[in-house]
Amino acid sequence: MRIRVGSRDSLLAVRQAELLMEAVRTACPEAVLELVTLKTTGDKILDRTLDQIGGKGLFVKELDEALRDGRADVTVHSCKDLPMEIPEDLPLAAFSKREDPRDALVLPEGASGIDFTRPIGCASLRRGMQVKALYPQCTVAPVRGNVLTRLKKLEEGQFSALILAAAGLKRLGLEGRIARLFTPEEMLPAAGQGVLAAQVRAGMDTDYLRCFHDGEAGACVTAERAFVRALDGGCSSPVAAFAVVEGTKMTLTGMNAVGRKDTLSGGVDQAEALGLALAERLR
């Protein structure tokens, strides 16, 4: 069995694709895996914010095309970077176990605190809104590029600090750069943060992805994305959601576009309904 795994060409994206490939190799030693990397439109345009250039779909367009024309059999994405609407012909087939879902504060090497004379770099309105609540004296500026590009901009003095996903830093072995981890109560994570998604062509045999799939993470992502989708959230909105599972119970916390938060609990098997119900309460 030959499986072509599609990925963006950044170091983090490749590492994420390798996590899927490692799981499949362990479960299916006979599989022949090939990594196919592509540079997406979102990776090429770095001088404007996502809402100015077309949203998160620009990070998946080329990968979707590779799936449709057979250059890739499965593509790997950070769930938080996926558009809320998924094409029917390209379903999400599996979700990884969740890595640390929290956001992290990263300071320049050698710095002991935030220099508030310079902005904090944030890649989303969600982070920007919440970091301003935590540090009222700060200014926030958009930052684009992959993790290493953002860290380079930080060291060049363009920013006093960055807010990055802890999951990405840990997957790159850069957890030592984390100066502070924000609790979900302090900074509600993006829907799907810390989870990887495997996307395929409809009708394909996806049995080989069972070894990669984590049911608890899948249920959490389902609830979180249902909430954000119901409130028309996206890259131009701070809408966020984070679910936690204990046994058969799921607790979902959501934040609407004006920063109001609420929490609702229900059965894990009712994940999508829970997301929709919480969205209705915060509408």
PDB file of N, CA, C and O in Angstrom, residues 3-8 13 16-18 20-21 34-38 40 59-79 82 86-87 89-96 196-201 204 206 208-209 212:
ATOM      1  N   ILE A   3       0.984   5.351   0.291  1.00  0.00           N
ATOM      2  CA  ILE A   3       0.202   6.461   0.826  1.00  0.00           C
ATOM      3  C   ILE A   3       1.019   7.737   0.681  1.00  0.00           C
ATOM      4  O   ILE A   3       2.112   7.855   1.243  1.00  0.00           O
ATOM      5  N   ARG A   4       0.483   8.697  -0.084  1.00  0.00           N
ATOM      6  CA  ARG A   4       1.147   9.982  -0.248  1.00  0.00           C
ATOM      7  C   ARG A   4       0.528  10.977   0.731  1.00  0.00           C
ATOM      8  O   ARG A   4      -0.681  11.223   0.694  1.00  0.00           O
ATOM      9  N   VAL A   5       1.363  11.515   1.604  1.00  0.00           N
ATOM     10  CA  VAL A   5       0.918  12.396   2.680  1.00  0.00           C
ATOM     11  C   VAL A   5       1.238  13.837   2.317  1.00  0.00           C
ATOM     12  O   VAL A   5       2.412  14.208   2.172  1.00  0.00           O
ATOM     13  N   GLY A   6       0.207  14.659   2.154  1.00  0.00           N
ATOM     14  CA  GLY A   6       0.388  16.051   1.758  1.00  0.00           C
ATOM     15  C   GLY A   6       0.509  16.978   2.948  1.00  0.00           C
ATOM     16  O   GLY A   6      -0.171  16.804   3.969  1.00  0.00           O
ATOM     17  N   SER A   7       1.389  17.974   2.810  1.00  0.00           N
ATOM     18  CA  SER A   7       1.637  18.913   3.904  1.00  0.00           C
ATOM     19  C   SER A   7       2.106  20.248   3.354  1.00  0.00           C
ATOM     20  O   SER A   7       2.692  20.318   2.269  1.00  0.00           O
ATOM     21  N   ARG A   8       1.863  21.323   4.100  1.00  0.00           N
ATOM     22  CA  ARG A   8       2.550  22.574   3.817  1.00  0.00           C
ATOM     23  C   ARG A   8       4.041  22.334   4.023  1.00  0.00           C
ATOM     24  O   ARG A   8       4.446  21.360   4.675  1.00  0.00           O
ATOM     25  N   ALA A  13       4.704  22.160   9.889  1.00  0.00           N
ATOM     26  CA  ALA A  13       3.750  21.367   9.109  1.00  0.00           C
ATOM     27  C   ALA A  13       4.334  20.005   8.749  1.00  0.00           C
ATOM     28  O   ALA A  13       3.652  18.969   8.833  1.00  0.00           O
ATOM     29  N   GLN A  16       4.342  17.778  11.732  1.00  0.00           N
ATOM     30  CA  GLN A  16       2.994  17.273  12.006  1.00  0.00           C
ATOM     31  C   GLN A  16       2.641  16.125  11.061  1.00  0.00           C
ATOM     32  O   GLN A  16       2.040  15.130  11.481  1.00  0.00           O
ATOM     33  N   ALA A  17       3.021  16.262   9.798  1.00  0.00           N
ATOM     34  CA  ALA A  17       2.786  15.175   8.844  1.00  0.00           C
ATOM     35  C   ALA A  17       3.572  13.929   9.250  1.00  0.00           C
ATOM     36  O   ALA A  17       3.091  12.797   9.134  1.00  0.00           O
ATOM     37  N   GLU A  18       4.780  14.141   9.752  1.00  0.00           N
ATOM     38  CA  GLU A  18       5.614  13.019  10.185  1.00  0.00           C
ATOM     39  C   GLU A  18       4.989  12.279  11.368  1.00  0.00           C
ATOM     40  O   GLU A  18       5.160  11.055  11.483  1.00  0.00           O
ATOM     41  N   LEU A  20       1.813  11.712  11.817  1.00  0.00           N
ATOM     42  CA  LEU A  20       0.865  10.777  11.210  1.00  0.00           C
ATOM     43  C   LEU A  20       1.615   9.620  10.553  1.00  0.00           C
ATOM     44  O   LEU A  20       1.234   8.449  10.707  1.00  0.00           O
ATOM     45  N   MET A  21       2.662   9.932   9.833  1.00  0.00           N
ATOM     46  CA  MET A  21       3.408   8.898   9.128  1.00  0.00           C
ATOM     47  C   MET A  21       4.032   7.891  10.101  1.00  0.00           C
ATOM     48  O   MET A  21       4.047   6.678   9.850  1.00  0.00           O
ATOM     49  N   GLU A  34       4.982   8.383   1.436  1.00  0.00           N
ATOM     50  CA  GLU A  34       5.731   9.419   0.719  1.00  0.00           C
ATOM     51  C   GLU A  34       5.207  10.779   1.155  1.00  0.00           C
ATOM     52  O   GLU A  34       3.995  11.017   1.170  1.00  0.00           O
ATOM     53  N   LEU A  35       6.102  11.663   1.541  1.00  0.00           N
ATOM     54  CA  LEU A  35       5.722  13.012   1.944  1.00  0.00           C
ATOM     55  C   LEU A  35       5.711  13.926   0.727  1.00  0.00           C
ATOM     56  O   LEU A  35       6.682  13.984  -0.034  1.00  0.00           O
ATOM     57  N   VAL A  36       4.593  14.634   0.538  1.00  0.00           N
ATOM     58  CA  VAL A  36       4.434  15.589  -0.572  1.00  0.00           C
ATOM     59  C   VAL A  36       4.231  16.967   0.037  1.00  0.00           C
ATOM     60  O   VAL A  36       3.228  17.209   0.717  1.00  0.00           O
ATOM     61  N   THR A  37       5.175  17.876  -0.157  1.00  0.00           N
ATOM     62  CA  THR A  37       5.066  19.210   0.440  1.00  0.00           C
ATOM     63  C   THR A  37       4.707  20.257  -0.612  1.00  0.00           C
ATOM     64  O   THR A  37       5.159  20.181  -1.753  1.00  0.00           O
ATOM     65  N   LEU A  38       3.900  21.206  -0.192  1.00  0.00           N
ATOM     66  CA  LEU A  38       3.438  22.277  -1.068  1.00  0.00           C
ATOM     67  C   LEU A  38       3.489  23.604  -0.330  1.00  0.00           C
ATOM     68  O   LEU A  38       3.237  23.657   0.888  1.00  0.00           O
ATOM     69  N   THR A  40       1.573  26.941   0.212  1.00  0.00           N
ATOM     70  CA  THR A  40       0.219  27.443  -0.023  1.00  0.00           C
ATOM     71  C   THR A  40       0.226  28.957  -0.224  1.00  0.00           C
ATOM     72  O   THR A  40       1.200  29.641   0.115  1.00  0.00           O
ATOM     73  N   PHE A  59      -4.632  28.529   3.308  1.00  0.00           N
ATOM     74  CA  PHE A  59      -3.637  27.565   3.785  1.00  0.00           C
ATOM     75  C   PHE A  59      -3.962  26.143   3.343  1.00  0.00           C
ATOM     76  O   PHE A  59      -3.161  25.230   3.552  1.00  0.00           O
ATOM     77  N   VAL A  60      -5.137  25.942   2.769  1.00  0.00           N
ATOM     78  CA  VAL A  60      -5.528  24.578   2.393  1.00  0.00           C
ATOM     79  C   VAL A  60      -5.834  24.429   0.897  1.00  0.00           C
ATOM     80  O   VAL A  60      -5.943  23.300   0.409  1.00  0.00           O
ATOM     81  N   LYS A  61      -5.968  25.524   0.180  1.00  0.00           N
ATOM     82  CA  LYS A  61      -6.388  25.464  -1.224  1.00  0.00           C
ATOM     83  C   LYS A  61      -5.514  24.520  -2.050  1.00  0.00           C
ATOM     84  O   LYS A  61      -6.015  23.619  -2.733  1.00  0.00           O
ATOM     85  N   GLU A  62      -4.198  24.712  -2.004  1.00  0.00           N
ATOM     86  CA  GLU A  62      -3.292  23.877  -2.799  1.00  0.00           C
ATOM     87  C   GLU A  62      -3.308  22.421  -2.327  1.00  0.00           C
ATOM     88  O   GLU A  62      -3.182  21.488  -3.129  1.00  0.00           O
ATOM     89  N   LEU A  63      -3.466  22.214  -1.014  1.00  0.00           N
ATOM     90  CA  LEU A  63      -3.527  20.846  -0.491  1.00  0.00           C
ATOM     91  C   LEU A  63      -4.826  20.165  -0.910  1.00  0.00           C
ATOM     92  O   LEU A  63      -4.833  18.962  -1.224  1.00  0.00           O
ATOM     93  N   ASP A  64      -5.920  20.915  -0.931  1.00  0.00           N
ATOM     94  CA  ASP A  64      -7.188  20.352  -1.421  1.00  0.00           C
ATOM     95  C   ASP A  64      -7.060  19.932  -2.882  1.00  0.00           C
ATOM     96  O   ASP A  64      -7.550  18.870  -3.283  1.00  0.00           O
ATOM     97  N   GLU A  65      -6.404  20.777  -3.668  1.00  0.00           N
ATOM     98  CA  GLU A  65      -6.213  20.449  -5.089  1.00  0.00           C
ATOM     99  C   GLU A  65      -5.374  19.186  -5.244  1.00  0.00           C
ATOM    100  O   GLU A  65      -5.635  18.351  -6.119  1.00  0.00           O
ATOM    101  N   ALA A  66      -4.359  19.032  -4.396  1.00  0.00           N
ATOM    102  CA  ALA A  66      -3.502  17.842  -4.458  1.00  0.00           C
ATOM    103  C   ALA A  66      -4.284  16.578  -4.114  1.00  0.00           C
ATOM    104  O   ALA A  66      -4.059  15.513  -4.699  1.00  0.00           O
ATOM    105  N   LEU A  67      -5.222  16.697  -3.166  1.00  0.00           N
ATOM    106  CA  LEU A  67      -6.080  15.556  -2.839  1.00  0.00           C
ATOM    107  C   LEU A  67      -6.978  15.202  -4.022  1.00  0.00           C
ATOM    108  O   LEU A  67      -7.093  14.033  -4.409  1.00  0.00           O
ATOM    109  N   ARG A  68      -7.580  16.220  -4.599  1.00  0.00           N
ATOM    110  CA  ARG A  68      -8.549  15.974  -5.677  1.00  0.00           C
ATOM    111  C   ARG A  68      -7.896  15.382  -6.923  1.00  0.00           C
ATOM    112  O   ARG A  68      -8.492  14.533  -7.589  1.00  0.00           O
ATOM    113  N   ASP A  69      -6.675  15.820  -7.230  1.00  0.00           N
ATOM    114  CA  ASP A  69      -6.061  15.310  -8.463  1.00  0.00           C
ATOM    115  C   ASP A  69      -5.154  14.097  -8.221  1.00  0.00           C
ATOM    116  O   ASP A  69      -4.503  13.610  -9.150  1.00  0.00           O
ATOM    117  N   GLY A  70      -5.144  13.603  -6.985  1.00  0.00           N
ATOM    118  CA  GLY A  70      -4.430  12.360  -6.709  1.00  0.00           C
ATOM    119  C   GLY A  70      -2.962  12.488  -6.387  1.00  0.00           C
ATOM    120  O   GLY A  70      -2.272  11.484  -6.191  1.00  0.00           O
ATOM    121  N   ARG A  71      -2.441  13.714  -6.281  1.00  0.00           N
ATOM    122  CA  ARG A  71      -1.039  13.868  -5.891  1.00  0.00           C
ATOM    123  C   ARG A  71      -0.833  13.523  -4.415  1.00  0.00           C
ATOM    124  O   ARG A  71       0.281  13.208  -3.989  1.00  0.00           O
ATOM    125  N   ALA A  72      -1.913  13.599  -3.623  1.00  0.00           N
ATOM    126  CA  ALA A  72      -1.867  13.222  -2.210  1.00  0.00           C
ATOM    127  C   ALA A  72      -3.070  12.343  -1.899  1.00  0.00           C
ATOM    128  O   ALA A  72      -4.142  12.496  -2.497  1.00  0.00           O
ATOM    129  N   ASP A  73      -2.885  11.402  -0.966  1.00  0.00           N
ATOM    130  CA  ASP A  73      -3.975  10.525  -0.532  1.00  0.00           C
ATOM    131  C   ASP A  73      -4.562  10.982   0.794  1.00  0.00           C
ATOM    132  O   ASP A  73      -5.704  10.662   1.121  1.00  0.00           O
ATOM    133  N   VAL A  74      -3.777  11.708   1.562  1.00  0.00           N
ATOM    134  CA  VAL A  74      -4.223  12.271   2.836  1.00  0.00           C
ATOM    135  C   VAL A  74      -3.408  13.528   3.077  1.00  0.00           C
ATOM    136  O   VAL A  74      -2.234  13.597   2.709  1.00  0.00           O
ATOM    137  N   THR A  75      -4.029  14.549   3.641  1.00  0.00           N
ATOM    138  CA  THR A  75      -3.306  15.770   4.006  1.00  0.00           C
ATOM    139  C   THR A  75      -3.450  15.990   5.500  1.00  0.00           C
ATOM    140  O   THR A  75      -4.440  15.596   6.116  1.00  0.00           O
ATOM    141  N   VAL A  76      -2.450  16.624   6.090  1.00  0.00           N
ATOM    142  CA  VAL A  76      -2.413  16.831   7.539  1.00  0.00           C
ATOM    143  C   VAL A  76      -2.460  18.323   7.828  1.00  0.00           C
ATOM    144  O   VAL A  76      -1.696  19.099   7.239  1.00  0.00           O
ATOM    145  N   HIS A  77      -3.354  18.705   8.740  1.00  0.00           N
ATOM    146  CA  HIS A  77      -3.545  20.120   9.074  1.00  0.00           C
ATOM    147  C   HIS A  77      -3.598  20.317  10.584  1.00  0.00           C
ATOM    148  O   HIS A  77      -4.042  19.431  11.312  1.00  0.00           O
ATOM    149  N   SER A  78      -3.186  21.491  11.048  1.00  0.00           N
ATOM    150  CA  SER A  78      -3.544  21.924  12.393  1.00  0.00           C
ATOM    151  C   SER A  78      -5.028  22.261  12.360  1.00  0.00           C
ATOM    152  O   SER A  78      -5.466  23.063  11.529  1.00  0.00           O
ATOM    153  N   CYS A  79      -5.800  21.637  13.246  1.00  0.00           N
ATOM    154  CA  CYS A  79      -7.256  21.867  13.221  1.00  0.00           C
ATOM    155  C   CYS A  79      -7.599  23.347  13.336  1.00  0.00           C
ATOM    156  O   CYS A  79      -8.551  23.813  12.702  1.00  0.00           O
ATOM    157  N   LEU A  82      -7.889  25.229   9.997  1.00  0.00           N
ATOM    158  CA  LEU A  82      -8.833  24.799   8.971  1.00  0.00           C
ATOM    159  C   LEU A  82     -10.017  25.760   8.881  1.00  0.00           C
ATOM    160  O   LEU A  82     -10.518  26.235   9.897  1.00  0.00           O
ATOM    161  N   ILE A  86     -16.003  22.581   5.541  1.00  0.00           N
ATOM    162  CA  ILE A  86     -15.170  21.565   4.902  1.00  0.00           C
ATOM    163  C   ILE A  86     -15.916  21.019   3.683  1.00  0.00           C
ATOM    164  O   ILE A  86     -17.084  20.636   3.783  1.00  0.00           O
ATOM    165  N   PRO A  87     -15.276  20.948   2.514  1.00  0.00           N
ATOM    166  CA  PRO A  87     -15.953  20.429   1.311  1.00  0.00           C
ATOM    167  C   PRO A  87     -16.436  18.991   1.517  1.00  0.00           C
ATOM    168  O   PRO A  87     -15.734  18.177   2.125  1.00  0.00           O
ATOM    169  N   ASP A  89     -16.601  16.633  -0.548  1.00  0.00           N
ATOM    170  CA  ASP A  89     -15.776  15.637  -1.230  1.00  0.00           C
ATOM    171  C   ASP A  89     -14.408  15.445  -0.576  1.00  0.00           C
ATOM    172  O   ASP A  89     -13.631  14.572  -0.990  1.00  0.00           O
ATOM    173  N   LEU A  90     -14.114  16.250   0.470  1.00  0.00           N
ATOM    174  CA  LEU A  90     -12.824  16.142   1.167  1.00  0.00           C
ATOM    175  C   LEU A  90     -13.054  16.115   2.684  1.00  0.00           C
ATOM    176  O   LEU A  90     -12.712  17.060   3.400  1.00  0.00           O
ATOM    177  N   PRO A  91     -13.625  15.035   3.197  1.00  0.00           N
ATOM    178  CA  PRO A  91     -13.964  14.980   4.625  1.00  0.00           C
ATOM    179  C   PRO A  91     -12.733  14.849   5.520  1.00  0.00           C
ATOM    180  O   PRO A  91     -11.663  14.398   5.084  1.00  0.00           O
ATOM    181  N   LEU A  92     -12.911  15.238   6.781  1.00  0.00           N
ATOM    182  CA  LEU A  92     -11.892  15.007   7.805  1.00  0.00           C
ATOM    183  C   LEU A  92     -12.088  13.589   8.317  1.00  0.00           C
ATOM    184  O   LEU A  92     -13.155  13.247   8.809  1.00  0.00           O
ATOM    185  N   ALA A  93     -11.051  12.754   8.200  1.00  0.00           N
ATOM    186  CA  ALA A  93     -11.194  11.331   8.480  1.00  0.00           C
ATOM    187  C   ALA A  93     -10.648  10.903   9.831  1.00  0.00           C
ATOM    188  O   ALA A  93     -11.023   9.839  10.334  1.00  0.00           O
ATOM    189  N   ALA A  94      -9.760  11.695  10.435  1.00  0.00           N
ATOM    190  CA  ALA A  94      -9.173  11.304  11.716  1.00  0.00           C
ATOM    191  C   ALA A  94      -8.593  12.527  12.411  1.00  0.00           C
ATOM    192  O   ALA A  94      -8.212  13.512  11.761  1.00  0.00           O
ATOM    193  N   PHE A  95      -8.546  12.438  13.740  1.00  0.00           N
ATOM    194  CA  PHE A  95      -7.996  13.519  14.563  1.00  0.00           C
ATOM    195  C   PHE A  95      -6.969  12.933  15.524  1.00  0.00           C
ATOM    196  O   PHE A  95      -7.193  11.876  16.113  1.00  0.00           O
ATOM    197  N   SER A  96      -5.872  13.651  15.701  1.00  0.00           N
ATOM    198  CA  SER A  96      -4.818  13.164  16.590  1.00  0.00           C
ATOM    199  C   SER A  96      -5.190  13.386  18.052  1.00  0.00           C
ATOM    200  O   SER A  96      -6.074  14.179  18.378  1.00  0.00           O
ATOM    201  N   LEU A 196      -4.413  17.659  15.436  1.00  0.00           N
ATOM    202  CA  LEU A 196      -4.136  17.551  14.008  1.00  0.00           C
ATOM    203  C   LEU A 196      -5.285  16.828  13.327  1.00  0.00           C
ATOM    204  O   LEU A 196      -5.881  15.912  13.904  1.00  0.00           O
ATOM    205  N   ALA A 197      -5.603  17.231  12.103  1.00  0.00           N
ATOM    206  CA  ALA A 197      -6.675  16.597  11.333  1.00  0.00           C
ATOM    207  C   ALA A 197      -6.111  15.969  10.077  1.00  0.00           C
ATOM    208  O   ALA A 197      -5.247  16.546   9.409  1.00  0.00           O
ATOM    209  N   ALA A 198      -6.606  14.774   9.761  1.00  0.00           N
ATOM    210  CA  ALA A 198      -6.251  14.088   8.517  1.00  0.00           C
ATOM    211  C   ALA A 198      -7.430  14.212   7.561  1.00  0.00           C
ATOM    212  O   ALA A 198      -8.548  13.823   7.899  1.00  0.00           O
ATOM    213  N   GLN A 199      -7.187  14.757   6.381  1.00  0.00           N
ATOM    214  CA  GLN A 199      -8.235  14.988   5.389  1.00  0.00           C
ATOM    215  C   GLN A 199      -8.004  14.087   4.181  1.00  0.00           C
ATOM    216  O   GLN A 199      -6.855  13.882   3.755  1.00  0.00           O
ATOM    217  N   VAL A 200      -9.084  13.550   3.619  1.00  0.00           N
ATOM    218  CA  VAL A 200      -8.974  12.578   2.515  1.00  0.00           C
ATOM    219  C   VAL A 200     -10.012  12.890   1.443  1.00  0.00           C
ATOM    220  O   VAL A 200     -10.855  13.768   1.609  1.00  0.00           O
ATOM    221  N   ARG A 201      -9.960  12.135   0.358  1.00  0.00           N
ATOM    222  CA  ARG A 201     -11.023  12.184  -0.648  1.00  0.00           C
ATOM    223  C   ARG A 201     -12.180  11.316  -0.170  1.00  0.00           C
ATOM    224  O   ARG A 201     -11.972  10.222   0.380  1.00  0.00           O
ATOM    225  N   MET A 204     -12.641   7.032   0.046  1.00  0.00           N
ATOM    226  CA  MET A 204     -11.384   6.309   0.183  1.00  0.00           C
ATOM    227  C   MET A 204     -11.430   5.358   1.373  1.00  0.00           C
ATOM    228  O   MET A 204     -12.141   5.597   2.353  1.00  0.00           O
ATOM    229  N   THR A 206     -10.038   4.377   4.646  1.00  0.00           N
ATOM    230  CA  THR A 206      -9.240   5.094   5.641  1.00  0.00           C
ATOM    231  C   THR A 206      -8.952   4.241   6.877  1.00  0.00           C
ATOM    232  O   THR A 206      -8.633   4.773   7.935  1.00  0.00           O
ATOM    233  N   TYR A 208      -6.432   2.650   7.587  1.00  0.00           N
ATOM    234  CA  TYR A 208      -5.056   2.843   8.048  1.00  0.00           C
ATOM    235  C   TYR A 208      -4.917   4.037   8.995  1.00  0.00           C
ATOM    236  O   TYR A 208      -3.893   4.187   9.673  1.00  0.00           O
ATOM    237  N   LEU A 209      -5.948   4.893   9.071  1.00  0.00           N
ATOM    238  CA  LEU A 209      -5.899   6.067   9.944  1.00  0.00           C
ATOM    239  C   LEU A 209      -6.426   5.780  11.346  1.00  0.00           C
ATOM    240  O   LEU A 209      -6.379   6.653  12.215  1.00  0.00           O
ATOM    241  N   PHE A 212      -4.148   6.530  14.148  1.00  0.00           N
ATOM    242  CA  PHE A 212      -3.872   7.954  14.379  1.00  0.00           C
ATOM    243  C   PHE A 212      -5.018   8.634  15.111  1.00  0.00           C
ATOM    244  O   PHE A 212      -4.809   9.601  15.841  1.00  0.00           O
TER     245      PHE A 212
END
